[in-house]
Coordinates of C-alpha atoms in Angstrom, one line a residue:
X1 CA 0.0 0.0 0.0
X2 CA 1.4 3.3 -1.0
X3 CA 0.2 6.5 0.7
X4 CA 1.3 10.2 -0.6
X5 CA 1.2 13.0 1.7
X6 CA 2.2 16.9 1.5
X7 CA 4.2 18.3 4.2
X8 CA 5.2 22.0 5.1
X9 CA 8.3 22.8 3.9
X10 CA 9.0 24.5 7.2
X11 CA 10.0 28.1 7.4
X12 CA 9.0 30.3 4.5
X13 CA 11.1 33.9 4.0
X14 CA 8.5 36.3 2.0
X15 CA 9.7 39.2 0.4
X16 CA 7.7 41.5 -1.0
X17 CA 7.5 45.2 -3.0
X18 CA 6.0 48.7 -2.6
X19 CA 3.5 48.1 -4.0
X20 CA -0.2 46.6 -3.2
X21 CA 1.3 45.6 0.3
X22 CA -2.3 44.0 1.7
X23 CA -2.4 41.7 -1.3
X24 CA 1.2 41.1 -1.4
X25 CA 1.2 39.6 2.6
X26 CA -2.1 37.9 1.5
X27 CA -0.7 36.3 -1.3
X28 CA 2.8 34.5 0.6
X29 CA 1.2 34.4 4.2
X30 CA -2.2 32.6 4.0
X31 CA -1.2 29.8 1.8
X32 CA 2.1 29.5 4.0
X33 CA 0.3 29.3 7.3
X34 CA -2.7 27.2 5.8
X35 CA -0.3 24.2 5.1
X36 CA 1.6 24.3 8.5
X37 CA 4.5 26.8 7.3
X38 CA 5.9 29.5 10.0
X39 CA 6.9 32.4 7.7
X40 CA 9.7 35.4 8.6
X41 CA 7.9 38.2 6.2
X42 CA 10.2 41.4 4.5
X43 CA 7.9 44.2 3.8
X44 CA 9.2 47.1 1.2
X45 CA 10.8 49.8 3.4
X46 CA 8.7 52.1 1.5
X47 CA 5.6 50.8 2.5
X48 CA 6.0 48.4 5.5
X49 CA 3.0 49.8 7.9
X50 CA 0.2 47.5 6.2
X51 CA 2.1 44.9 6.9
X52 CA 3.1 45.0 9.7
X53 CA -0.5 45.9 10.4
X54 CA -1.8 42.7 8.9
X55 CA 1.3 40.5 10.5
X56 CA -0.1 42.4 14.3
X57 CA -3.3 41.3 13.6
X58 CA -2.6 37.4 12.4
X59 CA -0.3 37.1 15.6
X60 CA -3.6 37.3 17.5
X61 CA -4.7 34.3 16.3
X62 CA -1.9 32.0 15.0
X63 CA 0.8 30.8 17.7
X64 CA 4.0 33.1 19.2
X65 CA 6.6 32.6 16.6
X66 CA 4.3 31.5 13.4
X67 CA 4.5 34.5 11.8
X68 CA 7.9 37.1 12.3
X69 CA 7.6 40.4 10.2
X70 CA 11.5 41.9 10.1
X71 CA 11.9 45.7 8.6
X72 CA 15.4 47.3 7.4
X73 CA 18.0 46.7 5.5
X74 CA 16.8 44.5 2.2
X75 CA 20.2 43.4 1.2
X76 CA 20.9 42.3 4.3
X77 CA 17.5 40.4 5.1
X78 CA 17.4 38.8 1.6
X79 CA 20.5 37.3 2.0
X80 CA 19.9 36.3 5.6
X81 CA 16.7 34.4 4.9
X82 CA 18.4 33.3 1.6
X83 CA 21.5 31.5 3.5
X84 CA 20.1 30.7 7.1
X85 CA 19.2 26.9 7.0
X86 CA 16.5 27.6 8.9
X87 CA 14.7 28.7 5.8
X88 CA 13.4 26.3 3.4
X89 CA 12.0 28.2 0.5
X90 CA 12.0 31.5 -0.8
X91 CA 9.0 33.5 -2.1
X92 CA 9.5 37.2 -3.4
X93 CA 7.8 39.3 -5.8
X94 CA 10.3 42.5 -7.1
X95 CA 12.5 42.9 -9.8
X96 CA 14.0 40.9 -12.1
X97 CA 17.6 41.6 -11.1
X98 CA 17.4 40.8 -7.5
X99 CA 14.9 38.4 -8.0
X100 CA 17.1 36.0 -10.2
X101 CA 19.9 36.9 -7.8
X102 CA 17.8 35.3 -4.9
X103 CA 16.6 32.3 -6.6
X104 CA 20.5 31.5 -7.6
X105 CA 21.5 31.9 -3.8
X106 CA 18.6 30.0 -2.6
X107 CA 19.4 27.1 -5.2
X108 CA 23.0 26.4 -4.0
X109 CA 21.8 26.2 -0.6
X110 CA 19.2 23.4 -1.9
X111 CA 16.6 25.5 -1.3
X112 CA 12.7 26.1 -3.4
X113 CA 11.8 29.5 -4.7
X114 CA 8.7 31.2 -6.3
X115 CA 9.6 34.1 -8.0
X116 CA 6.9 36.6 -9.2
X117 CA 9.0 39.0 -11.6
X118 CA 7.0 41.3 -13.1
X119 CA 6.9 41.8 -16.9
X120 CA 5.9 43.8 -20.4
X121 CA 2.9 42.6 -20.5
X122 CA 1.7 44.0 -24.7
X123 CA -2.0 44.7 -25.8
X124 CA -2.5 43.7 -29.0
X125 CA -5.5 45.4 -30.8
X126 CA -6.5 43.8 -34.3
X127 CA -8.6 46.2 -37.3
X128 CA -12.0 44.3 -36.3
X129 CA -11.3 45.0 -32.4
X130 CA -14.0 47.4 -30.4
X131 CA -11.7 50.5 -30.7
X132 CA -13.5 52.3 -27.8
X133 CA -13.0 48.8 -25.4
X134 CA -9.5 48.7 -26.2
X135 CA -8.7 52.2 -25.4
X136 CA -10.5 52.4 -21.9
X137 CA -8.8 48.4 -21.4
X138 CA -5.3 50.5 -22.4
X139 CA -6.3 52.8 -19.8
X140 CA -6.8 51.4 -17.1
X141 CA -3.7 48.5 -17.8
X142 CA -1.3 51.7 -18.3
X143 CA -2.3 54.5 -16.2
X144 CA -4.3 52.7 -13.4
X145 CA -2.2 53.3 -10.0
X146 CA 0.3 54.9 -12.3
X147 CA 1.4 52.1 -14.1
X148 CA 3.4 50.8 -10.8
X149 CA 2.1 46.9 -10.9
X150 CA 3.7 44.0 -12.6
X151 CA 1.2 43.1 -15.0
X152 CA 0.5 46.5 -16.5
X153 CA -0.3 46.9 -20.5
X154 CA 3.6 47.9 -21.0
X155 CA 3.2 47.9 -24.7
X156 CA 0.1 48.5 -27.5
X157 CA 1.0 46.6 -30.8
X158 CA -2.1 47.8 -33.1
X159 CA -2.8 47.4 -36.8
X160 CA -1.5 49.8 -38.8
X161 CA -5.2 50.1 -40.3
X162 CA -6.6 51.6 -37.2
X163 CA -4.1 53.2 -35.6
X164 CA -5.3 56.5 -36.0
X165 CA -9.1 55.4 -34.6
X166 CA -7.4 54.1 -31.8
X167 CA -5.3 56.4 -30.7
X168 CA -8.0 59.2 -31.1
X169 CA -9.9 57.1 -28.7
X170 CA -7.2 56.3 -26.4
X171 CA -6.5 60.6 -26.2
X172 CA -10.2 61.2 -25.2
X173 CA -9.8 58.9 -22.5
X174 CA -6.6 60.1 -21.4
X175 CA -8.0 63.7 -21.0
X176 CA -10.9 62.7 -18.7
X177 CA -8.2 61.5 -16.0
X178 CA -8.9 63.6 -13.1
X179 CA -5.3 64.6 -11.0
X180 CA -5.1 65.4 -7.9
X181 CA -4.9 64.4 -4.1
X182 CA -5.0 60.3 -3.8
X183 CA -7.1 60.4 -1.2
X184 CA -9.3 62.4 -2.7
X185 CA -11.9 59.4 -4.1
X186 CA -12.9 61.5 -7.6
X187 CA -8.5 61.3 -8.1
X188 CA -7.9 59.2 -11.4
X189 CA -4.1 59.5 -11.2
X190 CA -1.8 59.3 -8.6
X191 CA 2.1 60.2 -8.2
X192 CA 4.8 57.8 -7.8
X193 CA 6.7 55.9 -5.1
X194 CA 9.7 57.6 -4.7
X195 CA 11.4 60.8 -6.4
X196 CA 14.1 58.5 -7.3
X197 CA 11.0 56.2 -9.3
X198 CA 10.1 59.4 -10.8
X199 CA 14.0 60.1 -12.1
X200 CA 13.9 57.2 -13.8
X201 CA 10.7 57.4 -15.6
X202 CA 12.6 60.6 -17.3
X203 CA 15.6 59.1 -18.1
X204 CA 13.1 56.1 -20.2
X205 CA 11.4 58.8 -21.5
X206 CA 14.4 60.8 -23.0
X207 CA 16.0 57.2 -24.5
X208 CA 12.8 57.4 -26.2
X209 CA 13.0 60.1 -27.9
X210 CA 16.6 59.6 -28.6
X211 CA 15.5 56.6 -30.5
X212 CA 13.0 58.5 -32.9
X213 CA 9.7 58.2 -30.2
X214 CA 6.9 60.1 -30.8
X215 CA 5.0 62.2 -28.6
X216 CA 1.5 61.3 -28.8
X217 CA 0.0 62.6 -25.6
X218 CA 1.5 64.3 -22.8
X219 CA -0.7 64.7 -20.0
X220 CA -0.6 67.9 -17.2
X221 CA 0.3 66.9 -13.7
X222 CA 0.5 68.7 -10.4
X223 CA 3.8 70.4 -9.6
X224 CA 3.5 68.8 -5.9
X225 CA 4.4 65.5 -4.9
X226 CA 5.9 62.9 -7.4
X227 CA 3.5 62.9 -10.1
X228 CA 4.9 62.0 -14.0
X229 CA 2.5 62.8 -16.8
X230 CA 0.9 60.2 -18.5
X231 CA 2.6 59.6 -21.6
X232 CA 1.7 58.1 -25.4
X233 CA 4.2 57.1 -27.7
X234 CA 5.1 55.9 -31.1
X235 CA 7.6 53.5 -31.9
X236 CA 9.1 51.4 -34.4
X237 CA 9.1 47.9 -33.6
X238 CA 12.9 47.1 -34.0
X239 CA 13.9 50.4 -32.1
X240 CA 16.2 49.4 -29.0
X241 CA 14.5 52.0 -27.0
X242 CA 14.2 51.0 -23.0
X243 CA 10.5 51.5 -23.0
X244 CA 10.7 48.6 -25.4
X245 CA 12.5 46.6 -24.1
X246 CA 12.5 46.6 -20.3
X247 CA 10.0 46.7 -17.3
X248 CA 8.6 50.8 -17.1
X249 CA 7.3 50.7 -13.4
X250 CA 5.2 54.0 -14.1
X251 CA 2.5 55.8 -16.7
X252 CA 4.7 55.9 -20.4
X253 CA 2.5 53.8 -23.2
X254 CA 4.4 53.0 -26.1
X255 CA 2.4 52.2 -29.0
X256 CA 3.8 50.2 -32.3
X257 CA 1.9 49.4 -35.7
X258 CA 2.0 46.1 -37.0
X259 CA 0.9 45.0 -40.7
X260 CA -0.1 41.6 -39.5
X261 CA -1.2 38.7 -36.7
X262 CA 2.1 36.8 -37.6
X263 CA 4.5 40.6 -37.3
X264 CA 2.4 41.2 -33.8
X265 CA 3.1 37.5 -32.3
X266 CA 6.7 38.3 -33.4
X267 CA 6.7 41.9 -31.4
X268 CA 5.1 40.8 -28.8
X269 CA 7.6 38.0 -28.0
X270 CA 10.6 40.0 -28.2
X271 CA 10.4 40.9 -24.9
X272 CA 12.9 39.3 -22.2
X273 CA 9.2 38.9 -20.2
X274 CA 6.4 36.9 -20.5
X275 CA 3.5 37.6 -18.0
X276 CA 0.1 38.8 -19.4
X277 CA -1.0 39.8 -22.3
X278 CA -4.1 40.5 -24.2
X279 CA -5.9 40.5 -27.6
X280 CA -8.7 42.8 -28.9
X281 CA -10.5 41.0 -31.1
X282 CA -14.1 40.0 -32.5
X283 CA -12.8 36.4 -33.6
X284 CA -12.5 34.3 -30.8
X285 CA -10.9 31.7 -33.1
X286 CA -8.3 34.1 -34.3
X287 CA -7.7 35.2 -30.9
X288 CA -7.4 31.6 -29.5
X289 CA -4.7 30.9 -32.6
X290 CA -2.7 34.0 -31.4
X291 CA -3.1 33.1 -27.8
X292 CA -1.7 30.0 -28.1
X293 CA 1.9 31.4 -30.0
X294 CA 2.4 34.2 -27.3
X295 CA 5.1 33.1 -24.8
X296 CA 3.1 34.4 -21.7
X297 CA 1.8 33.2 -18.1
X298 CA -1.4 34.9 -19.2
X299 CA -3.6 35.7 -22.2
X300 CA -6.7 37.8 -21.7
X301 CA -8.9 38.3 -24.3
X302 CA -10.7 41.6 -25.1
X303 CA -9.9 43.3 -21.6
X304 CA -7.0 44.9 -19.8
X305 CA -3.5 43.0 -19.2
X306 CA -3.7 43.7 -15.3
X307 CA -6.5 41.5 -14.3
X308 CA -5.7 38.7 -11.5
X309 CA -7.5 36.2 -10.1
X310 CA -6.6 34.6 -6.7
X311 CA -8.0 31.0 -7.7
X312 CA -6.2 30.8 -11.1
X313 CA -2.2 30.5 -11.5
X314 CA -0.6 33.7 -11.6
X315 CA 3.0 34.0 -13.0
X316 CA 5.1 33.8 -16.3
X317 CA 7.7 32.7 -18.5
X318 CA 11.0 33.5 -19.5
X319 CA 12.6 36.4 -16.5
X320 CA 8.9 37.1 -15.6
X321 CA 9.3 34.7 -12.5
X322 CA 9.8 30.8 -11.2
X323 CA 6.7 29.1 -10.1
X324 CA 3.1 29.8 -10.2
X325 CA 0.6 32.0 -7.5
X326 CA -2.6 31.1 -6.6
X327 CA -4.0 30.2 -3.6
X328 CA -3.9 26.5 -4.4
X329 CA -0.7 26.9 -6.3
X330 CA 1.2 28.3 -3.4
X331 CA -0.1 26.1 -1.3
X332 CA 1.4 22.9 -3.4
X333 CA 4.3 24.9 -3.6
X334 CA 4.9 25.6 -0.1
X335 CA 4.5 21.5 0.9
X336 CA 7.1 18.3 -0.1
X337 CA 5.6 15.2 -0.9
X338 CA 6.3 12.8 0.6
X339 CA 5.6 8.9 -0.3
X340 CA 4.9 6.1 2.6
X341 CA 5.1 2.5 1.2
X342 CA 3.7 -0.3 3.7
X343 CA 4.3 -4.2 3.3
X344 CA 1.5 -6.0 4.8
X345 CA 2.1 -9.3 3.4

């Protein structure tokens, strides 16, 4: 008789970003504590108060010791809960860079990860796609939070036959964004993280333009606090400009024209990520043909790139990440099996 059982891996390290801290914690913690893991949780230093919030209120009910959140240094405490034997597996969500740096660290030392990477995640809008449903979808993937979420439309690939229909549409939704004080509930558009996030969005946007980008649509922002204007571009498809081809963690849409399905599977592949994507389309057929050729985590058909669903695996291909989230899927991940063989002859 042969039984097979899941056990806790044992002490989980969490490590996550800035940004959507609630979710973030909800994501790593429940499924570690649900299968019998203890977790030591690193919050962003930029937004750790939710968190440790959330960790305050789950040490009411789970044991002393179940669940440690640690703030500081993230160098420091990534490489701690990366080489302390203690810890079993790694889970983080950030960027690529450190990301991959973890997961190599964590694998000489015989240890899991799930990595969760972020992306470019590309729109593709074909000539028989709902022009006005596409640009609001655009909208909210790009501009939404200000861009600052991993699975954000990064990129529009269009058809060169409609490119000026959509982009009038996407402008008239771009000018009823509403700035001004996040917590203010009528706000539209909100600032960035840092000054420092803010920087860097100028430097992307200046490569841009050095590589022949056009100005579509530059939005108005308040002079106070962090804000960057949203931003439409146009690009060729086999410019090497960083908007392209890297992860823009903030509100700049580049947009290229492609003459047809097989030249948009190609762009849309190009990209070093592979997390969401999503096709516009009236052909469901056509869509599911393209679907199956993109090299994503993801395909979402006829709505935004930066939809998520907590019961369905989250997570991509390529640098996007290691591993798959959901709340069964980090569950499995977060357990070893474990096989028990009986002779009862």
């Amino acid at each position: 008789m042969a039984i097979v059982t899941r056990e806790p891996v044992g002490v989980v390290g969490a490590i996550t970003p800035f940004n959507f801290p609630a979710a973030s914690f909800a994501h790593k913690v429940a499924p570690a504590l649900a299968v019998g893991n203890s977790v030591v949780f690193k919050p962003s230093s930029l937004t750790p108060l939710t968190q440790l919030k959330l960790g305050e209120l789950v040490s009411r009910v789970f044991p002393s010791g179940t669940l440690n959140v640690v703030t500081g240094d993230s160098q420091i405490i990534g490489d701690e809960l990366v080489m302390n034997p203690k810890v079993s597996l790694i889970t983080f969500t950030g960027s690529v860079s450190v990301g991959l740096d973890l997961a190599s660290k964590a694998v000489r030392q015989g240890k899991r990860s799930i990595m969760e990477l972020g992306g470019s995640d590309a729109e593709i809008i074909l000539e028989d796609a709902d022009l006005n449903k596409a640009a609001k979808a655009a909208l909210i993937g790009r501009y939404d939070f200000a861009g600052q979420f991993c699975n954000a439309t990064k990129r529009l690939i269009v058809r060169k036959e409609i490119e000026k229909g959509f982009t009038a549409a996407l402008k008239e939704e771009l000018m009823k964004l509403k700035m001004g004080d996040p917590f203010d509930e009528q706000t539209d558009y909100v600032p960035l993280i840092s000054k420092e996030a803010k920087d860097r969005l100028t430097l992307l946007l200046e490569d841009a333009e050095r590589n022949e980008g056009e100005i579509l649509y530059l939005g108005n922002v308040p002079d106070k606090g962090n804000y960057f204007p949203p931003v439409l571009l146009r690009l060729t498809p086999n410019t090497n400009s960083k908007v392209l081809t890297e992860e823009v963690f903030g509100p700049i849409l580049p947009m290229v024209t492609v003459d047809d399905d097989d030249e948009a599977i190609e762009v849309a592949n190009s990209s070093e990520y592979g997390l969401d994507a999503s096709i516009f389309t009236g052909n469901f057929n056509r869509a599911f043909r393209i679907a199956s050729r993109l090299k994503v985590g993801t395909v979402i058909l006829n709505d935004t790139t930066r939809l998520r669903w907590d019961n369905l695996p989250f997570g991509g291909v390529k640098k996007s990440g290691i591993g798959r989230e959901s709340v069964i899927d980090t569950m499995i991940e977060m357990t070893e099996t474990k096989v028990i063989v009986y002779n009862y002859s």
